[in-house]
């Protein structure tokens, strides 16, 4: 989660920010060490953040704000592009909203009418051909 707190003292601002961050936490399911199975897009004001899944071993290609979010969530392989407003506040909130639209591997398999094993095989084949 992300929280921005205001108060007269620094300690009070940290406490307010922490309270807001805990309230707005986002949970991302990990399956076989691959958290991203599809591209996700998030928007805040005029800022649009596109986070794309990358092949294993590619690392995180992102700006400072989005990279810190990806590292905390345990995402190791992704690329990120920011469109529109380049304000760090808007970028971080747009990245967090992108993860609200995330669907797990099980949800992707259900939507496609396939078994989870079939979806994993396609992802493995896709990652080996891109290396």
PDB file of C-alpha atoms in Angstrom:
ATOM      1  CA  UNK A   1       0.000   0.000   0.000  1.00  0.00           C
ATOM      2  CA  UNK A   2       0.918   3.627  -0.338  1.00  0.00           C
ATOM      3  CA  UNK A   3       0.071   6.363   2.134  1.00  0.00           C
ATOM      4  CA  UNK A   4       0.886  10.069   2.266  1.00  0.00           C
ATOM      5  CA  UNK A   5       0.390  11.568   5.725  1.00  0.00           C
ATOM      6  CA  UNK A   6       0.347  15.171   6.934  1.00  0.00           C
ATOM      7  CA  UNK A   7       0.813  16.361  10.502  1.00  0.00           C
ATOM      8  CA  UNK A   8       2.582  19.052  12.518  1.00  0.00           C
ATOM      9  CA  UNK A   9       5.310  16.640  13.584  1.00  0.00           C
ATOM     10  CA  UNK A  10       7.319  14.162  11.523  1.00  0.00           C
ATOM     11  CA  UNK A  11       6.301  11.230  13.740  1.00  0.00           C
ATOM     12  CA  UNK A  12       2.615  12.098  13.336  1.00  0.00           C
ATOM     13  CA  UNK A  13       2.993  12.315   9.543  1.00  0.00           C
ATOM     14  CA  UNK A  14       4.674   8.903   9.455  1.00  0.00           C
ATOM     15  CA  UNK A  15       1.909   7.385  11.592  1.00  0.00           C
ATOM     16  CA  UNK A  16      -0.811   8.873   9.353  1.00  0.00           C
ATOM     17  CA  UNK A  17       0.944   7.654   6.204  1.00  0.00           C
ATOM     18  CA  UNK A  18       1.401   4.168   7.641  1.00  0.00           C
ATOM     19  CA  UNK A  19      -2.276   3.998   8.614  1.00  0.00           C
ATOM     20  CA  UNK A  20      -3.317   4.936   5.055  1.00  0.00           C
ATOM     21  CA  UNK A  21      -0.833   2.480   3.507  1.00  0.00           C
ATOM     22  CA  UNK A  22      -2.142  -0.420   5.582  1.00  0.00           C
ATOM     23  CA  UNK A  23      -5.712   0.478   4.625  1.00  0.00           C
ATOM     24  CA  UNK A  24      -4.928   0.480   0.884  1.00  0.00           C
ATOM     25  CA  UNK A  25      -2.824  -2.696   0.720  1.00  0.00           C
ATOM     26  CA  UNK A  26      -2.944  -4.776  -2.465  1.00  0.00           C
ATOM     27  CA  UNK A  27      -2.315  -8.536  -2.420  1.00  0.00           C
ATOM     28  CA  UNK A  28      -0.646 -10.200  -5.425  1.00  0.00           C
ATOM     29  CA  UNK A  29      -0.716 -14.015  -5.689  1.00  0.00           C
ATOM     30  CA  UNK A  30       2.583 -15.673  -6.624  1.00  0.00           C
ATOM     31  CA  UNK A  31       2.494 -18.946  -8.568  1.00  0.00           C
ATOM     32  CA  UNK A  32       5.722 -20.807  -9.363  1.00  0.00           C
ATOM     33  CA  UNK A  33       7.717 -17.641  -8.738  1.00  0.00           C
ATOM     34  CA  UNK A  34       6.001 -15.808 -11.634  1.00  0.00           C
ATOM     35  CA  UNK A  35       3.729 -13.053 -10.342  1.00  0.00           C
ATOM     36  CA  UNK A  36       2.905 -11.394 -13.684  1.00  0.00           C
ATOM     37  CA  UNK A  37       0.997 -13.468 -16.236  1.00  0.00           C
ATOM     38  CA  UNK A  38      -0.311 -10.563 -18.289  1.00  0.00           C
ATOM     39  CA  UNK A  39       0.198  -6.847 -18.862  1.00  0.00           C
ATOM     40  CA  UNK A  40      -1.510  -4.445 -16.464  1.00  0.00           C
ATOM     41  CA  UNK A  41      -2.435  -0.781 -16.835  1.00  0.00           C
ATOM     42  CA  UNK A  42      -3.227   1.742 -14.124  1.00  0.00           C
ATOM     43  CA  UNK A  43      -4.283   5.382 -14.328  1.00  0.00           C
ATOM     44  CA  UNK A  44      -4.295   8.261 -11.850  1.00  0.00           C
ATOM     45  CA  UNK A  45      -5.239  11.763 -13.006  1.00  0.00           C
ATOM     46  CA  UNK A  46      -3.437  12.158 -16.356  1.00  0.00           C
ATOM     47  CA  UNK A  47      -0.782   9.545 -15.614  1.00  0.00           C
ATOM     48  CA  UNK A  48      -0.908   6.094 -17.193  1.00  0.00           C
ATOM     49  CA  UNK A  49       1.444   3.292 -16.110  1.00  0.00           C
ATOM     50  CA  UNK A  50       1.881   0.158 -18.226  1.00  0.00           C
ATOM     51  CA  UNK A  51       3.584  -2.802 -16.530  1.00  0.00           C
ATOM     52  CA  UNK A  52       4.462  -5.679 -18.848  1.00  0.00           C
ATOM     53  CA  UNK A  53       5.593  -9.186 -17.967  1.00  0.00           C
ATOM     54  CA  UNK A  54       9.149  -9.930 -19.107  1.00  0.00           C
ATOM     55  CA  UNK A  55      11.014 -13.221 -19.617  1.00  0.00           C
ATOM     56  CA  UNK A  56      12.690 -14.779 -16.596  1.00  0.00           C
ATOM     57  CA  UNK A  57      16.032 -13.151 -15.797  1.00  0.00           C
ATOM     58  CA  UNK A  58      15.247  -9.824 -17.475  1.00  0.00           C
ATOM     59  CA  UNK A  59      15.022  -7.873 -14.211  1.00  0.00           C
ATOM     60  CA  UNK A  60      12.893  -4.819 -13.496  1.00  0.00           C
ATOM     61  CA  UNK A  61      13.180  -2.011 -16.020  1.00  0.00           C
ATOM     62  CA  UNK A  62      11.361   0.857 -14.315  1.00  0.00           C
ATOM     63  CA  UNK A  63      11.753   4.258 -12.719  1.00  0.00           C
ATOM     64  CA  UNK A  64      12.622   4.784  -9.070  1.00  0.00           C
ATOM     65  CA  UNK A  65       9.066   4.916  -7.688  1.00  0.00           C
ATOM     66  CA  UNK A  66       7.660   1.966  -9.612  1.00  0.00           C
ATOM     67  CA  UNK A  67      10.798  -0.144  -9.111  1.00  0.00           C
ATOM     68  CA  UNK A  68      10.526   0.165  -5.334  1.00  0.00           C
ATOM     69  CA  UNK A  69       6.890  -1.027  -5.494  1.00  0.00           C
ATOM     70  CA  UNK A  70       7.849  -3.976  -7.727  1.00  0.00           C
ATOM     71  CA  UNK A  71      10.716  -4.963  -5.418  1.00  0.00           C
ATOM     72  CA  UNK A  72       8.502  -4.903  -2.325  1.00  0.00           C
ATOM     73  CA  UNK A  73       5.851  -7.026  -4.084  1.00  0.00           C
ATOM     74  CA  UNK A  74       8.449  -9.616  -5.118  1.00  0.00           C
ATOM     75  CA  UNK A  75       8.203  -9.018  -8.861  1.00  0.00           C
ATOM     76  CA  UNK A  76      11.578  -9.654 -10.486  1.00  0.00           C
ATOM     77  CA  UNK A  77      10.946  -9.562 -14.239  1.00  0.00           C
ATOM     78  CA  UNK A  78       8.989  -6.693 -15.784  1.00  0.00           C
ATOM     79  CA  UNK A  79       9.240  -3.601 -17.923  1.00  0.00           C
ATOM     80  CA  UNK A  80       7.395  -0.381 -17.226  1.00  0.00           C
ATOM     81  CA  UNK A  81       6.375   2.629 -19.303  1.00  0.00           C
ATOM     82  CA  UNK A  82       4.811   5.832 -17.987  1.00  0.00           C
ATOM     83  CA  UNK A  83       2.625   7.989 -20.229  1.00  0.00           C
ATOM     84  CA  UNK A  84       1.351  11.482 -19.504  1.00  0.00           C
ATOM     85  CA  UNK A  85       2.055  13.242 -16.219  1.00  0.00           C
ATOM     86  CA  UNK A  86       5.522  12.494 -14.821  1.00  0.00           C
ATOM     87  CA  UNK A  87       4.716  13.490 -11.222  1.00  0.00           C
ATOM     88  CA  UNK A  88       6.137  10.865  -8.830  1.00  0.00           C
ATOM     89  CA  UNK A  89       2.987  10.977  -6.663  1.00  0.00           C
ATOM     90  CA  UNK A  90       0.776  10.214  -9.680  1.00  0.00           C
ATOM     91  CA  UNK A  91       3.146   7.527 -10.978  1.00  0.00           C
ATOM     92  CA  UNK A  92       3.156   5.616  -7.674  1.00  0.00           C
ATOM     93  CA  UNK A  93      -0.633   5.782  -7.296  1.00  0.00           C
ATOM     94  CA  UNK A  94      -1.169   4.729 -10.934  1.00  0.00           C
ATOM     95  CA  UNK A  95       1.176   1.751 -10.438  1.00  0.00           C
ATOM     96  CA  UNK A  96      -0.764   0.695  -7.354  1.00  0.00           C
ATOM     97  CA  UNK A  97      -4.070   1.007  -9.230  1.00  0.00           C
ATOM     98  CA  UNK A  98      -2.613  -1.188 -11.975  1.00  0.00           C
ATOM     99  CA  UNK A  99      -2.212  -4.037  -9.491  1.00  0.00           C
ATOM    100  CA  UNK A 100      -5.876  -3.735  -8.507  1.00  0.00           C
ATOM    101  CA  UNK A 101      -6.706  -4.964 -12.047  1.00  0.00           C
ATOM    102  CA  UNK A 102      -4.321  -7.922 -11.808  1.00  0.00           C
ATOM    103  CA  UNK A 103      -5.680 -11.433 -12.356  1.00  0.00           C
ATOM    104  CA  UNK A 104      -3.944 -14.534 -11.028  1.00  0.00           C
ATOM    105  CA  UNK A 105      -2.943 -17.508 -13.165  1.00  0.00           C
ATOM    106  CA  UNK A 106      -6.049 -19.379 -12.011  1.00  0.00           C
ATOM    107  CA  UNK A 107      -8.331 -16.512 -13.130  1.00  0.00           C
ATOM    108  CA  UNK A 108      -6.608 -16.327 -16.534  1.00  0.00           C
ATOM    109  CA  UNK A 109      -7.069 -20.082 -17.006  1.00  0.00           C
ATOM    110  CA  UNK A 110     -10.750 -19.874 -16.018  1.00  0.00           C
ATOM    111  CA  UNK A 111     -11.423 -17.012 -18.453  1.00  0.00           C
ATOM    112  CA  UNK A 112      -9.756 -18.890 -21.312  1.00  0.00           C
ATOM    113  CA  UNK A 113     -11.570 -22.113 -20.478  1.00  0.00           C
ATOM    114  CA  UNK A 114      -8.292 -23.979 -20.035  1.00  0.00           C
ATOM    115  CA  UNK A 115      -6.598 -25.878 -17.262  1.00  0.00           C
ATOM    116  CA  UNK A 116      -3.927 -24.130 -15.218  1.00  0.00           C
ATOM    117  CA  UNK A 117      -1.278 -26.547 -16.497  1.00  0.00           C
ATOM    118  CA  UNK A 118      -1.980 -25.492 -20.111  1.00  0.00           C
ATOM    119  CA  UNK A 119      -1.549 -21.797 -19.276  1.00  0.00           C
ATOM    120  CA  UNK A 120       1.736 -22.493 -17.474  1.00  0.00           C
ATOM    121  CA  UNK A 121       3.048 -24.477 -20.453  1.00  0.00           C
ATOM    122  CA  UNK A 122       2.258 -21.593 -22.812  1.00  0.00           C
ATOM    123  CA  UNK A 123       4.022 -19.126 -20.473  1.00  0.00           C
ATOM    124  CA  UNK A 124       7.107 -21.376 -20.234  1.00  0.00           C
ATOM    125  CA  UNK A 125       7.243 -21.802 -24.026  1.00  0.00           C
ATOM    126  CA  UNK A 126       6.813 -18.029 -24.499  1.00  0.00           C
ATOM    127  CA  UNK A 127       9.653 -17.254 -22.072  1.00  0.00           C
ATOM    128  CA  UNK A 128      12.101 -19.720 -23.669  1.00  0.00           C
ATOM    129  CA  UNK A 129      11.489 -18.413 -27.185  1.00  0.00           C
ATOM    130  CA  UNK A 130      12.165 -14.801 -26.090  1.00  0.00           C
ATOM    131  CA  UNK A 131      15.547 -15.595 -24.480  1.00  0.00           C
TER     132      UNK A 131
END
